[in-house]
Structures are given as structure tokens and as C-alpha cells.
Tab-separated table of C-alpha atoms and ligand atoms in Angstrom:
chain	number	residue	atom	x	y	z
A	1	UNK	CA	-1.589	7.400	26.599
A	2	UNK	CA	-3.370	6.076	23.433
A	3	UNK	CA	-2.047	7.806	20.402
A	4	UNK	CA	-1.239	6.406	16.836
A	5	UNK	CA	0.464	8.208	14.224
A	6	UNK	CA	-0.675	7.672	10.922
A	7	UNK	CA	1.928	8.387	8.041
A	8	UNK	CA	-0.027	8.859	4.821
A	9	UNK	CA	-3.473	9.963	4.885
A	10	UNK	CA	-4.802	8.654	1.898
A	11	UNK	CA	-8.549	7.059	0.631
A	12	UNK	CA	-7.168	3.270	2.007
A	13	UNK	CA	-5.951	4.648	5.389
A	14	UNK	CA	-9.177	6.085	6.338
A	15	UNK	CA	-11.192	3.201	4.731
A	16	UNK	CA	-9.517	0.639	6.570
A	17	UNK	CA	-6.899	1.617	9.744
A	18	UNK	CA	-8.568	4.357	10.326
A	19	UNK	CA	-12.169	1.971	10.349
A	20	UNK	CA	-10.807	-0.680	12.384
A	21	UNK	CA	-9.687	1.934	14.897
A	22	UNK	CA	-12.841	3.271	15.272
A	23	UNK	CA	-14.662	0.024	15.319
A	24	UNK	CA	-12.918	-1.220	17.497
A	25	UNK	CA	-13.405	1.470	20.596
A	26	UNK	CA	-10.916	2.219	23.257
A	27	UNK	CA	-10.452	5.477	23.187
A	28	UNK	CA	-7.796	5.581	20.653
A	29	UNK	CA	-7.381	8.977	18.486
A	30	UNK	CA	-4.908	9.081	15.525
A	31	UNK	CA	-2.860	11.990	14.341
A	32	UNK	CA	-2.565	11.718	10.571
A	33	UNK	CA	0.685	12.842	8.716
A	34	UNK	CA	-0.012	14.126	5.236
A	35	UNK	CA	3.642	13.625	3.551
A	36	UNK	CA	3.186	15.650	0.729
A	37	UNK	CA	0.195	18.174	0.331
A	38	UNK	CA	-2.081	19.889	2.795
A	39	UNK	CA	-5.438	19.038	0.768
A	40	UNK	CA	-6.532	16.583	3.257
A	41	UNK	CA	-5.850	18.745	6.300
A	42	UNK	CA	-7.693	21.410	4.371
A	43	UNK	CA	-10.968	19.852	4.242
A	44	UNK	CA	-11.235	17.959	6.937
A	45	UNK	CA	-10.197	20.562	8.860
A	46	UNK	CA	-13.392	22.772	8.717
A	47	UNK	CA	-15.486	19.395	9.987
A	48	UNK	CA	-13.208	18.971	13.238
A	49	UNK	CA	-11.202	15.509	11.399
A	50	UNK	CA	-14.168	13.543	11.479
A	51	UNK	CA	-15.142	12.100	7.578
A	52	UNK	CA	-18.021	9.802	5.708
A	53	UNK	CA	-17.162	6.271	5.012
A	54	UNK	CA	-19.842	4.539	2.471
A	55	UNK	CA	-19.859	1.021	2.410
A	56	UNK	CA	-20.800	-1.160	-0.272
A	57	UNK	CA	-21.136	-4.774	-0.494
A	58	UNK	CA	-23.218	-6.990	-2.185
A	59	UNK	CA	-26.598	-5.995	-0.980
A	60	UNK	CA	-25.227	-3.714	1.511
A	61	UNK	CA	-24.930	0.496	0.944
A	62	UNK	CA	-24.380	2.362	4.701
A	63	UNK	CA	-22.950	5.318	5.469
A	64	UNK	CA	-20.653	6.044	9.139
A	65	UNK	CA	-19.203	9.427	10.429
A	66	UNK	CA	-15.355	8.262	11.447
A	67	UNK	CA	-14.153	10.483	13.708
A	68	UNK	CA	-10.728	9.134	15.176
A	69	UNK	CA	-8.516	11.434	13.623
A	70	UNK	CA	-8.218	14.605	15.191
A	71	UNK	CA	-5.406	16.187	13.771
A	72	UNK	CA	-3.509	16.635	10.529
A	73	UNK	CA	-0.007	17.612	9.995
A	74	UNK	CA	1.914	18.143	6.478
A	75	UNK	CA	5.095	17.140	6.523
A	76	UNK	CA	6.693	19.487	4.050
A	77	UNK	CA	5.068	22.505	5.811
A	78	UNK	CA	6.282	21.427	8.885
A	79	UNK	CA	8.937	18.334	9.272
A	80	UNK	CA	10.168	19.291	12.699
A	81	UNK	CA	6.433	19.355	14.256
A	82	UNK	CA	6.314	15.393	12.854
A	83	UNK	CA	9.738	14.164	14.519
A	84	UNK	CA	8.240	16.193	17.655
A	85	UNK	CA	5.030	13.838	17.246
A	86	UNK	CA	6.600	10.574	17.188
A	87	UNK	CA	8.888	11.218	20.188
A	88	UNK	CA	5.917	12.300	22.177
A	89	UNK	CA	5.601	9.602	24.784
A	90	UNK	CA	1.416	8.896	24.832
A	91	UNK	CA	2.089	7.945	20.828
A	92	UNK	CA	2.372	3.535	21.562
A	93	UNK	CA	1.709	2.681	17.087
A	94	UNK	CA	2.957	4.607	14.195
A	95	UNK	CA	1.294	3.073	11.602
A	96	UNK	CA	2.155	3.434	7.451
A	97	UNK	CA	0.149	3.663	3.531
A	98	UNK	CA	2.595	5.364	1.803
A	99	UNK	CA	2.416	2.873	-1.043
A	100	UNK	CA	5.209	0.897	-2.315
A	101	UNK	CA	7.121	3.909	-3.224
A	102	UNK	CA	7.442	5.922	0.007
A	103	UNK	CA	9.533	3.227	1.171
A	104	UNK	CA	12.545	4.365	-1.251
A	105	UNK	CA	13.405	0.665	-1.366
A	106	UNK	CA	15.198	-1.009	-3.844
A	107	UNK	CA	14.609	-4.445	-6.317
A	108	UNK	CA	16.476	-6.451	-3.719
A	109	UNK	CA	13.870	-4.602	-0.454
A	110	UNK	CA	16.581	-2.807	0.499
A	111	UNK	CA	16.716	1.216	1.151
A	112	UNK	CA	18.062	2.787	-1.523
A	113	UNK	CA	20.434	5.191	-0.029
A	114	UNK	CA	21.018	6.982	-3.558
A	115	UNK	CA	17.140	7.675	-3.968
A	116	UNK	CA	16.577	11.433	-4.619
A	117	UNK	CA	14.733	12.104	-1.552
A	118	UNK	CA	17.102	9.590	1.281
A	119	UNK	CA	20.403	11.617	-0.268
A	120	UNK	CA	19.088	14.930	-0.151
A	121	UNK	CA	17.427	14.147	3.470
A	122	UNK	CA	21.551	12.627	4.539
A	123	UNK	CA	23.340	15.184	3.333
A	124	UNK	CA	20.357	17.874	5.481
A	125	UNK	CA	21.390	16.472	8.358
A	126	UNK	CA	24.712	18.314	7.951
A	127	UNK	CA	22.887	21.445	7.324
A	128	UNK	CA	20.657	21.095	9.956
A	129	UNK	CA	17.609	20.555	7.974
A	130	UNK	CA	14.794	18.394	9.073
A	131	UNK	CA	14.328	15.265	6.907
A	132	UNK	CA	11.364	15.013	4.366
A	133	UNK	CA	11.447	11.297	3.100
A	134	UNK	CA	9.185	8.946	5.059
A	135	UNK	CA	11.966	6.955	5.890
A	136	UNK	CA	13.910	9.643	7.051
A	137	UNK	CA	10.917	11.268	8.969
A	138	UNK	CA	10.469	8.604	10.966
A	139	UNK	CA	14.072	7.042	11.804
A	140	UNK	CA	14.636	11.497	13.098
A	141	UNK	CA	11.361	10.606	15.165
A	142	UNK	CA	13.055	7.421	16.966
A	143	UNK	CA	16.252	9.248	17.385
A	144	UNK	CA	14.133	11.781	19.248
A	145	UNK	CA	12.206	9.223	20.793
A	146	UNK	CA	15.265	6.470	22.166
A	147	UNK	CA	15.680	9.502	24.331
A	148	UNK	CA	13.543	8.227	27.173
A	149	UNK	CA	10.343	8.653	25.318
A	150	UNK	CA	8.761	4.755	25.793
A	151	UNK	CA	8.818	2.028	23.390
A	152	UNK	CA	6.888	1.917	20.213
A	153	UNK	CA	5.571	-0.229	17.584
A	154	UNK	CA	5.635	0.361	13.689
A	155	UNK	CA	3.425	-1.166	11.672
A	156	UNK	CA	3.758	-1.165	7.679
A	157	UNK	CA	0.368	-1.730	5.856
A	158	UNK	CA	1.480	-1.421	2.647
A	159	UNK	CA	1.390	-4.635	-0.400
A	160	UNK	CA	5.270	-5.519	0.551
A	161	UNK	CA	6.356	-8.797	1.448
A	162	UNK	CA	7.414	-8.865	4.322
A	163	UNK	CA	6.733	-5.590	5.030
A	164	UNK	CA	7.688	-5.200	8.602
A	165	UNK	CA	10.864	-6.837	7.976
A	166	UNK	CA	11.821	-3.991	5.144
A	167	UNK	CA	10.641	-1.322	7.032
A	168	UNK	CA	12.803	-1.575	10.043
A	169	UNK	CA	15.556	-3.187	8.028
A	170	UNK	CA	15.365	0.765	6.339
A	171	UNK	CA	14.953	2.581	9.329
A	172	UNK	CA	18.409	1.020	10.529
A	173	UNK	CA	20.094	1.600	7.507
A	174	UNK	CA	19.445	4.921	7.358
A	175	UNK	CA	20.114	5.550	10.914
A	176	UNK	CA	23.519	4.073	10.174
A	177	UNK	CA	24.274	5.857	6.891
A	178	UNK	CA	23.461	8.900	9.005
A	179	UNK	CA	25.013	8.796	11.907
A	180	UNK	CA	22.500	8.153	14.937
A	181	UNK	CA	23.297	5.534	17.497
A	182	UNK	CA	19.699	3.927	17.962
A	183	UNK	CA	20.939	0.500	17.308
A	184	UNK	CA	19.753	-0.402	21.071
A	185	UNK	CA	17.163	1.395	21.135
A	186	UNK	CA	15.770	0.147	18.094
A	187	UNK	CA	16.343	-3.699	18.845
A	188	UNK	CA	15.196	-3.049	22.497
A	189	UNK	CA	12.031	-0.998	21.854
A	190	UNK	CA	10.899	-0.552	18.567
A	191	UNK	CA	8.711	-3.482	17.134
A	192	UNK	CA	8.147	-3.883	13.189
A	193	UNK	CA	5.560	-6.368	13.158
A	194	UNK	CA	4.378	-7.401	9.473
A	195	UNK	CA	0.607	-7.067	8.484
A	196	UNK	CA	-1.768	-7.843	5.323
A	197	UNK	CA	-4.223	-5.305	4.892
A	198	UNK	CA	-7.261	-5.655	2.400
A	199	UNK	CA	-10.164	-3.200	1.469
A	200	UNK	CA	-10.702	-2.394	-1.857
A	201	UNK	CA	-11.051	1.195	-1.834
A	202	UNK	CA	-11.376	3.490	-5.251
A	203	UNK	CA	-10.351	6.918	-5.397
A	204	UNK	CA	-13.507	9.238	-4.523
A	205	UNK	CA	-15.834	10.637	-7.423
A	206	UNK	CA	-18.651	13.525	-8.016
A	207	UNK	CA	-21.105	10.733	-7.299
A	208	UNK	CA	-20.183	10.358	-4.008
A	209	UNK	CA	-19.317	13.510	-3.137
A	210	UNK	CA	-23.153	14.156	-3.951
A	211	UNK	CA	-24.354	11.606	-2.761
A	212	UNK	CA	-22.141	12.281	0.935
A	213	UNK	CA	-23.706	16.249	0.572
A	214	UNK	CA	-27.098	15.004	0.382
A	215	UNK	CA	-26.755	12.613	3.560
A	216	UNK	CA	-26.169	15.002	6.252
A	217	UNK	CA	-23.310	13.709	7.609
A	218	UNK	CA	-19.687	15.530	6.960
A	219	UNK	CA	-19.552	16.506	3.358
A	220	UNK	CA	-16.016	16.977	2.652
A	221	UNK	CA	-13.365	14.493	1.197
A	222	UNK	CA	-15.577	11.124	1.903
A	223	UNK	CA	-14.505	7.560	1.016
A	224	UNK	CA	-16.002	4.812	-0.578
A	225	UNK	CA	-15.320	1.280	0.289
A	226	UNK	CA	-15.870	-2.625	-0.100
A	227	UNK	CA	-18.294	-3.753	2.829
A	228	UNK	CA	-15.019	-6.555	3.008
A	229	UNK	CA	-12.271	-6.180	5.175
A	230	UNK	CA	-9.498	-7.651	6.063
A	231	UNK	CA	-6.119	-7.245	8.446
A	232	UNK	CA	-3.566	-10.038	9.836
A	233	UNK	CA	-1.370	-8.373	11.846
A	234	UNK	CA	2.085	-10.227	13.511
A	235	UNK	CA	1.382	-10.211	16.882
A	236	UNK	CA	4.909	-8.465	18.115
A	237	UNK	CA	3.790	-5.494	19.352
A	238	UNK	CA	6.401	-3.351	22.177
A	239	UNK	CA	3.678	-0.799	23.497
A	240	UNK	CA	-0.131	-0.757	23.952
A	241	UNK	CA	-1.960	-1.187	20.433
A	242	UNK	CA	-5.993	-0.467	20.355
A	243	UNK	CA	-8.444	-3.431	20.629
A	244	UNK	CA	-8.294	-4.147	16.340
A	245	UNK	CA	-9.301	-7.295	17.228
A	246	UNK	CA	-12.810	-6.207	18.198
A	247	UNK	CA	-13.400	-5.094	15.043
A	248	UNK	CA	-11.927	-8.302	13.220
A	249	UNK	CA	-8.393	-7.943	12.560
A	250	UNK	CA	-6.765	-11.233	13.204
A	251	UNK	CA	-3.287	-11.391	15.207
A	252	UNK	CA	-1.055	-14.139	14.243
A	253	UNK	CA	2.520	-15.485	14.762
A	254	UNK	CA	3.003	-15.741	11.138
A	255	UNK	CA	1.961	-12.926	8.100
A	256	UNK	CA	3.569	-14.826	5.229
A	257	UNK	CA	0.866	-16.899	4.252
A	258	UNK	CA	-1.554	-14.371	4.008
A	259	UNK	CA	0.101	-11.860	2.703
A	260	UNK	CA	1.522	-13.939	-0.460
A	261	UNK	CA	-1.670	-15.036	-1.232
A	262	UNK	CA	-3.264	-11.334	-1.269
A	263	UNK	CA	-0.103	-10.170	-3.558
A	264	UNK	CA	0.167	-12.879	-5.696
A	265	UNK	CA	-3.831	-13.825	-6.146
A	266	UNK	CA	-5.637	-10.189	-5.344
A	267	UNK	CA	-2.760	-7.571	-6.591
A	268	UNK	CA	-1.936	-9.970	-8.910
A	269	UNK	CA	-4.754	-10.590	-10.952
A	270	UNK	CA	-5.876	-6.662	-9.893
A	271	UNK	CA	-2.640	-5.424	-12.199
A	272	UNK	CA	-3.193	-7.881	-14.848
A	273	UNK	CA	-6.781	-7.175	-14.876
A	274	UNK	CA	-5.737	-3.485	-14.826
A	275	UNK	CA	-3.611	-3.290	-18.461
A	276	UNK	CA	-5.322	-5.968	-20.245
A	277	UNK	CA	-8.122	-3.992	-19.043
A	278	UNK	CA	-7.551	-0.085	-20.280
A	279	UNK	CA	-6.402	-2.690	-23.484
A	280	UNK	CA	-9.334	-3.795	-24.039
A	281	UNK	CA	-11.169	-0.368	-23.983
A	282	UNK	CA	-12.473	-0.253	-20.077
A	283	UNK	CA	-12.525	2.474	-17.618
A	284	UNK	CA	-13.063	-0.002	-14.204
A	285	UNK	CA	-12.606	-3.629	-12.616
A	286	UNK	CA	-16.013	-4.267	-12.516
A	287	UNK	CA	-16.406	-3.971	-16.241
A	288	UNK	CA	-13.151	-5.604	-17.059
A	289	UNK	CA	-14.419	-9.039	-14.823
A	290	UNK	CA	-17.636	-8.593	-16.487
A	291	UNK	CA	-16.124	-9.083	-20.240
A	292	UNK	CA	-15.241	-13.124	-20.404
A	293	UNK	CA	-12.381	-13.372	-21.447
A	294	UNK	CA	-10.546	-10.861	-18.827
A	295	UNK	CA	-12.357	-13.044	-16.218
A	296	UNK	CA	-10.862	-16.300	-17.426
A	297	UNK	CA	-7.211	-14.701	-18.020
A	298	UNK	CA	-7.747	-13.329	-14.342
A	299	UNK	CA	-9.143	-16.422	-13.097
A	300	UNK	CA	-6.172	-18.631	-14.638
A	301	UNK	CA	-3.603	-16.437	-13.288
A	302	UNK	CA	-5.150	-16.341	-9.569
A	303	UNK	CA	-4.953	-20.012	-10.312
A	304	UNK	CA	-1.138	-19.970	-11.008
A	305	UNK	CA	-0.502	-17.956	-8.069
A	306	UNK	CA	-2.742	-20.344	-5.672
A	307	UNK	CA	0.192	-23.479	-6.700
A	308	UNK	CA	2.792	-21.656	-5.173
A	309	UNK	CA	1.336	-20.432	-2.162
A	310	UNK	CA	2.457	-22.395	1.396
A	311	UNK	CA	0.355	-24.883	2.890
A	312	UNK	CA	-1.809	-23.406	5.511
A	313	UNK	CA	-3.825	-20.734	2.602
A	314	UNK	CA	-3.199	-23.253	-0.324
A	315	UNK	CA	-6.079	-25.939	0.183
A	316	UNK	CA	-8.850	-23.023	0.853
A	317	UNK	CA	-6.793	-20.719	-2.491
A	318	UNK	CA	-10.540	-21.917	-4.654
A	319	UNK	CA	-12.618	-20.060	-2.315
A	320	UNK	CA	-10.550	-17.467	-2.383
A	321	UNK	CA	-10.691	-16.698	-5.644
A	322	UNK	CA	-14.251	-17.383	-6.092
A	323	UNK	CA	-14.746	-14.366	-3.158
A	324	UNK	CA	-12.150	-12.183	-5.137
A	325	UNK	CA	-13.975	-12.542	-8.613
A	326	UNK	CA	-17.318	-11.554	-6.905
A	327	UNK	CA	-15.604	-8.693	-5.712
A	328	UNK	CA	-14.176	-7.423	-8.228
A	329	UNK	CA	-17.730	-7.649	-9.628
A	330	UNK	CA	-18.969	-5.242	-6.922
A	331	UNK	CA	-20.803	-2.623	-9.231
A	332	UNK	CA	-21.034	-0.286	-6.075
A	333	UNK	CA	-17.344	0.330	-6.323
A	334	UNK	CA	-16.120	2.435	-9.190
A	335	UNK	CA	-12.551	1.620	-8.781
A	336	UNK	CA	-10.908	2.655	-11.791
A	337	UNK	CA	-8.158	0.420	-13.854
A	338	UNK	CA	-5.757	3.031	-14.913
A	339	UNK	CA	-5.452	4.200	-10.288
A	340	UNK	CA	-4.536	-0.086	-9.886
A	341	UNK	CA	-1.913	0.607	-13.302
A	342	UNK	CA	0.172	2.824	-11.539
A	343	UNK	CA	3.461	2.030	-10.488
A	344	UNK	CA	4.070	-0.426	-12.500
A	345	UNK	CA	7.357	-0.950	-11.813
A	346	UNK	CA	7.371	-1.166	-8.287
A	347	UNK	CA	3.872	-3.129	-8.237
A	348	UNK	CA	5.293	-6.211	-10.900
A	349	UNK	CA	8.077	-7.363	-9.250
A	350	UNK	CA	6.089	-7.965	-6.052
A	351	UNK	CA	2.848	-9.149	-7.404
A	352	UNK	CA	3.659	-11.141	-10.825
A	353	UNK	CA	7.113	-12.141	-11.354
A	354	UNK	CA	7.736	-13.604	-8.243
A	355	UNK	CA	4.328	-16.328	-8.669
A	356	UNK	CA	6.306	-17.121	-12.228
A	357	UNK	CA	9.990	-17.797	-10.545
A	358	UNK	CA	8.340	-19.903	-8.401
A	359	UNK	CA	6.214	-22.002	-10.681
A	360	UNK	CA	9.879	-22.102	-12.821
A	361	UNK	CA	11.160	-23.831	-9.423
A	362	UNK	CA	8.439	-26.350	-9.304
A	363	UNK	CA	9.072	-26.900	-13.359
A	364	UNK	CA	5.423	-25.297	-14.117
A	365	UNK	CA	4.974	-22.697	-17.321
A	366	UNK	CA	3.002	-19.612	-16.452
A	367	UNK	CA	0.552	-18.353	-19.106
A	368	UNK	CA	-1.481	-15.954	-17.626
A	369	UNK	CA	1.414	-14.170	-15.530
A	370	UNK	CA	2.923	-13.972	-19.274
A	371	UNK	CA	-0.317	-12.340	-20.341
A	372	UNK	CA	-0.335	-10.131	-17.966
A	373	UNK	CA	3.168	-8.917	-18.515
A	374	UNK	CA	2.371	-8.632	-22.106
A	375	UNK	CA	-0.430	-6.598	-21.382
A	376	UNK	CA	2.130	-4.179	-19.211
A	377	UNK	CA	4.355	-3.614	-21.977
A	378	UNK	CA	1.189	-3.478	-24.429
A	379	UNK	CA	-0.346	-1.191	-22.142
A	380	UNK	CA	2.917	1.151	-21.320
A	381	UNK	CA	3.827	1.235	-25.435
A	382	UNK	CA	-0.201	2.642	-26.215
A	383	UNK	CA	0.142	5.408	-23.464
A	384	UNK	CA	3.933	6.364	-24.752
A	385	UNK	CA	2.577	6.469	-28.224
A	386	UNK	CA	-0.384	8.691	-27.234
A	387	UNK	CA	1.117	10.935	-25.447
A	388	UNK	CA	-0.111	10.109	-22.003
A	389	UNK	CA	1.793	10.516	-19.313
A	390	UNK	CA	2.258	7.410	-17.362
A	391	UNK	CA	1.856	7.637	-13.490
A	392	UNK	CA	5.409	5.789	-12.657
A	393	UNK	CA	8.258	7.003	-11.532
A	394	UNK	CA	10.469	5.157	-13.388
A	395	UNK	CA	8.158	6.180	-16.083
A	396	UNK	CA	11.437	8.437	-18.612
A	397	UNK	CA	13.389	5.279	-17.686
A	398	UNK	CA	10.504	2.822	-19.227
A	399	UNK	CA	10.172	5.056	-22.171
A	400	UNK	CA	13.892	4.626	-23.058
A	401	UNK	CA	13.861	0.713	-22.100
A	402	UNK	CA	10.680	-0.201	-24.102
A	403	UNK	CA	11.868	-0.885	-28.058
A	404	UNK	CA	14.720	-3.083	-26.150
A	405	UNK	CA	14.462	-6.686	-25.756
A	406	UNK	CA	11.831	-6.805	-28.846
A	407	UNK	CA	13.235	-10.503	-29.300
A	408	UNK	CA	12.456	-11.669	-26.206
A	409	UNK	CA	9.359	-13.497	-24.576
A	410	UNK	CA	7.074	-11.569	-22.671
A	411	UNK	CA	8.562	-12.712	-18.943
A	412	UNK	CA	12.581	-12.297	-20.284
A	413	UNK	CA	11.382	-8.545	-22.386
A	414	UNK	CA	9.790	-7.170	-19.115
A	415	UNK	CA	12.589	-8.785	-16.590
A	416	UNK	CA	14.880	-6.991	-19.104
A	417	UNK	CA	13.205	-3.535	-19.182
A	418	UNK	CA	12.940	-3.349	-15.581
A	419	UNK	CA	16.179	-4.276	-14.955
A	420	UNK	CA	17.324	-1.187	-17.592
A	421	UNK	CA	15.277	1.117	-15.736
A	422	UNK	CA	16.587	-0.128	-12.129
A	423	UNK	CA	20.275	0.988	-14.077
A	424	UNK	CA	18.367	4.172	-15.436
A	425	UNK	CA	17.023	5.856	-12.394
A	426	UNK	CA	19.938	3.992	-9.767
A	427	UNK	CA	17.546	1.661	-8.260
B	501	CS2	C1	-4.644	-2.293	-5.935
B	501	CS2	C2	-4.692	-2.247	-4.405
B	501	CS2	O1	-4.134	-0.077	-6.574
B	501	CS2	C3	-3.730	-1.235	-6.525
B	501	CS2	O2	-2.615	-1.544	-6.946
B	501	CS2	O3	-4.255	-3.568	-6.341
B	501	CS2	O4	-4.740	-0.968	-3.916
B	501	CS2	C4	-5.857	-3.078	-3.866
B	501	CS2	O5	-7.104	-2.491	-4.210
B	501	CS2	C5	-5.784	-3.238	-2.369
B	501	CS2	O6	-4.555	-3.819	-2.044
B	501	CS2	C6	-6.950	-4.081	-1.858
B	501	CS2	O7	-6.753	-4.384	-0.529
């Protein structure tokens, strides 16, 4: 009885959930969900699930075999062998990195019940097709599940405020827009606890794929990572959940704190550092920090974000920063500026313009947030003009927006060009 589910098996997943799991002992094995192609299942596969984590901190390069996943299914190939998973009764966590947009949520958080992929999985249902959004994956799952299959906890650990709270807030609105009567079951059994997860974790490159072939241990799709970690996990849970503690994660009765200050300081500064960066001519963070006037801009705006942070994280915000700048530093990690500058217009409205309504609250201007948006726009009006395709998917929407609003300041242009493309694409 001590199965997660892991939706979205992705480079952060196994650097960090996947980590903690198997740091932490117990016993615990994970079944990974791949929700879009079978790559991952593909080459793990051959080496029985198990996968090479490198570690890299200042002073610090090691090398573990994880090997608590031990099973990979791909949603599209197979949707009905997923909602079979999550109803099976020895699964007690489905946790989530589907990035901010596998939620399908809209500017307001909400689920957007006119997204391409939530319509076409409501109007399956009437067909008899399985569902193939995330959201729709798992809320078929609990249906299956409220059935006398045990409680459950879901656990978001994705960079959304409040990300527990939107998560099951979608699950029931979906449920209701199609139909299922789990509004019991859900309330009575299912948990959404909120977390903060940190571990900066680049996309993997020939270097290490080398350098992971040369090591002996399992060769194929290895990860990279910060030796840094972090989790804060709201401690709400409905069913068993491994020992995550063991390995460091820290359960709480409140996630807020935490999790605005990694948004607003870390994402924050990691997106503005991202477009000023490919700007300026650089290829990754650690080159950006290292040129001195991207370190001051990132440095003022983590600086802006620390006034408007609550209480309890505020007095200690210095320290913070001063860890986040070294690393960002980390030469160890290549993580790349243009992999942090996509999704802009999901990422933005979480990460920068909420730290500049609030300091417009307390009567405070915001300078480097305004740089940073500049350098969006900047940034997204270079790649349109060279022809590069912009990883977004509002990114036709932002193409039509951009010459609008030239009259504007940098805050009002960008507020105004993603509100066009929220009216563009029906968000
Ligand atoms: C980054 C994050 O890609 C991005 O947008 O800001 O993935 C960041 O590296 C992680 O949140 C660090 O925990």
C-alpha cells in the first residue's frame, strides 16, 4: 500500500520528488505518467526505471542511481490504463509538474472550461472517450476512485500560488461541468494540500550525457541538478504520504509565505534575468549574473519583491537573496535562459506583476519589475522579428498584440498585451 502517481515526468520531477522519495526510504515506488510523449518511457525503460542524478553545488559534483520509479505510462497511448491507476487502492499521493500550463487555468486561477484540450475532453465524455487533459485525467481517476477505492491526497508542485487551492478548485469544476457526482467524495477524501518546491534543474546536455556514459551507472536520459533543495509542503494530507521529511522537506500549516517569496524573488528575478539576458547576448544564468549590470537589475528587483512579502520570510528576504545570487552563479549548472523564457505569459502574471500591484498598494514605484517587463516585450519583438518561434502558447496571440499599446509604460503596455491575448486565445 505505498504507491504515488506522478503526473509529468519531466527533468524537475525526477531531480526533486522523485529525489526526496528516494532519500527519504520507506519503501515507496512511484508510477510516472508521461502526458504527452513516450520518450521517457522509452529510455528508461531498457534500464528497469532506475536513472542518474548529478549533483552540483558549490564544491560539490556526485552522482546517485534513483531507482523509485518503476513504471511509465503515456497518457495519449493509453488514457484508460491512467484513470485505472489512480483508482487503484495501494496509490495514497498523486503528485503533479506539469508546469503552469497543464493546469488549463485561467488569469483569474480558475479552469478554463473553453481551453482546447478541457472542451474536447467534455464533450468525449459523451462519446465515450477517455479524457486526455491533466485535469480531466485525473478528476476520471477520482470518479473511478470515490467508488470505494480509499482516500487520497493530491499534491501540486508546480510555481502557482496557491497551488493546491487551484488544483482542486479545477478538479471540481470540471467534475461539475461534466457531470460526475464526487462532490462528497472529494470534500471527504481527497486532500489538495499546497507545496513550494525548489531545485534548479536545466534541461540535460551532450556533456552530461557523456559524462553519465562514462560513469557506469544508467546511461540513458540522466539529470543534472543544484546540490540545493527545497520543499514546504501543507501538512493536510488524507492517506499515508512517504517519510519526505527524512530527506528535508519541511511540513507546515501555512505554504503562503514561502511560496511568494520563491515566485516573486527566485522566478522572479529568474524571468527577468532570462529576457534581459538572451538581450544582452547570453546563452545561460550563470553568465547573465556574472555581467554587472544584470546582477544589480536582478538584485534590485529580488529587492522589490522582498517589501511585499508577509512577515514570517520578510526579515530573513537579504539572505535569501544573497543564497539565490550565488546560485544562480553555480557554473556546474548549464541552465539555459531562453528554457526559464518560456511561457511567458503564463509565468508574468504570477511572478512579476503581482510584486508591482502590491508595491502600488503600499504607494512604492517598481523599477526593476518595469525592467524586466521591458525586457519581455524587448525580448518577444527581437524573436518575432527574426523569425524565431517563440515557445508560448499564446505565442500568434502576442504576435498580433505587440505594436499595440506603443504609448504606454512598460507595466500598462504588457498588462495591455496580455490582456489582448487572454481575449485572443479565450483565456
Ligand atoms: C524557472 C524554474 O524555468 C523557469 O521558469 O524559473 O523552473 C526554476 O528553475 C525552478 O522553479 C527552481 O526551483
Amino acid at each position: 500500500m505505498k504507491r504515488i502517481i506522478h503526473l509529468g515526468v519531466g527533468n524537475f520531477f525526477r531531480a526533486h520528488q522523485a529525489w526526496y522519495t528516494h532519500a527519504a526510504g520507506g519503501g515507496w515506488r512511484i508510477t510516472g505518467v508521461s502526458l504527452r510523449r513516450p520518450d521517457i518511457r522509452d529510455a528508461l525503460r531498457p534500464q528497469g526505471f532506475a536513472y542518474t542524478l548529478a549533483i552540483r553545488g558549490a564544491g560539490e559534483a556526485r552522482m546517485e542511481e534513483i531507482s523509485v520509479i518503476d513504471g511509465i505510462l503515456v497518457a495519449p497511448e493509453d488514457p484508460e490504463a491512467v484513470i485505472a491507476a489512480l483508482a487503484d487502492p495501494a496509490v495514497q499521493v498523486v503528485t503533479l509538474t506539469v508546469t503552469e500550463k497543464g493546469y488549463d487555468l485561467g488569469a483569474d486561477g480558475a479552469l478554463r472550461l473553453d481551453a482546447p484540450g478541457i472542451a474536447a475532453d467534455l464533450s468525449a465524455i459523451s462519446e465515450g472517450r477517455a479524457p486526455r487533459s491533466t485535469i480531466g485525467l485525473l478528476a476520471a481517476g477520482l470518479a473511478r476512485r470515490a467508488a470505494g477505492c480509499g482516500p487520497i491526497t493530491v499534491l501540486c508542485c508546480d510555481n502557482l500560488p496557491e497551488n493546491g487551492v487551484r488544483l482542486g478548485a479545477a478538479v471540481r469544476a470540471y467534475a461539475n461541468a461534466a457531470g460526475m457526482e464526487i462532490g462528497t467524495y472529494l470534500s471527504d477524501h481527497v486532500a489538495f494540500p499546497s507545496s513550494m518546491v525548489d531545485r534548479i534543474t536545466p534541461a540535460t546536455d551532450d556533456a552530461l550525457r557523456a559524462e553519465t556514459a562514462a560513469s557506469g551507472l544508467p546511461a540513458a536520459a540522466p539529470v543534472a541538478t543544484e546540490a540545493f533543495t527545497e520543499w514546504v509542503i501543507e501538512d493536510r494530507f488524507k492517506a499515508a504520504r512517504p517519510p519526505w521529511d527524512k530527506a528535508g522537506a519541511v511540513f507546515t500549516d501555512d505554504v503562503r509565505p514561502y511560496e511568494l517569496r520563491k515566485l516573486r524573488m527566485l522566478n522572479g528575478a529568474h524571468s527577468c534575468l532570462a529576457y534581459a539576458g538572451v538581450l544582452a547576448g547570453f546563452d545561460f544564468v550563470h553568465q547573465a549574473v556574472g555581467d554587472p549590470a544584470l546582477a544589480a537589475l536582478a538584485a534590485a528587483l529580488m529587492e522589490e519583491a522582498a517589501e511585499t512579502l508577509p512577515a514570517p520570510v520578510r526579515a530573513d528576504a537579504p539572505n535569501y537573496a544573497r543564497a539565490l545570487m550565488a546560485r544562480f552563479a553555480n557554473p556546474a549548472i548549464n541552465h539555459r535562459l531562453r528554457q526559464i523564457a518560456m511561457d511567458g505569459s503564463l509565468k508574468l502574471p504570477i511572478r512579476l506583476l503581482p510584486t508591482r500591484a502590491a508595491r502600488a498598494e503600499m504607494g512604492l514605484p517598481s523599477p526593476a519589475i518595469d525592467a524586466a517587463l521591458t525586457a519581455w516585450l524587448g525580448f518577444l519583438e527581437a524573436e518575432f522579428e527574426a523569425g524565431r518561434a517563440v515557445d508560448d502558447p499564446a505565442a500568434d496571440a502576442l504576435r498580433a498584440a505587440l505594436p499595440r499599446h506603443r504609448a504606454e509604460g512598460p507595466a500598462q503596455r504588457a498588462k495591455a498585451i496580455l490582456a489582448d491575448t487572454i481575449k485572443d486565445v479565450g483565456r
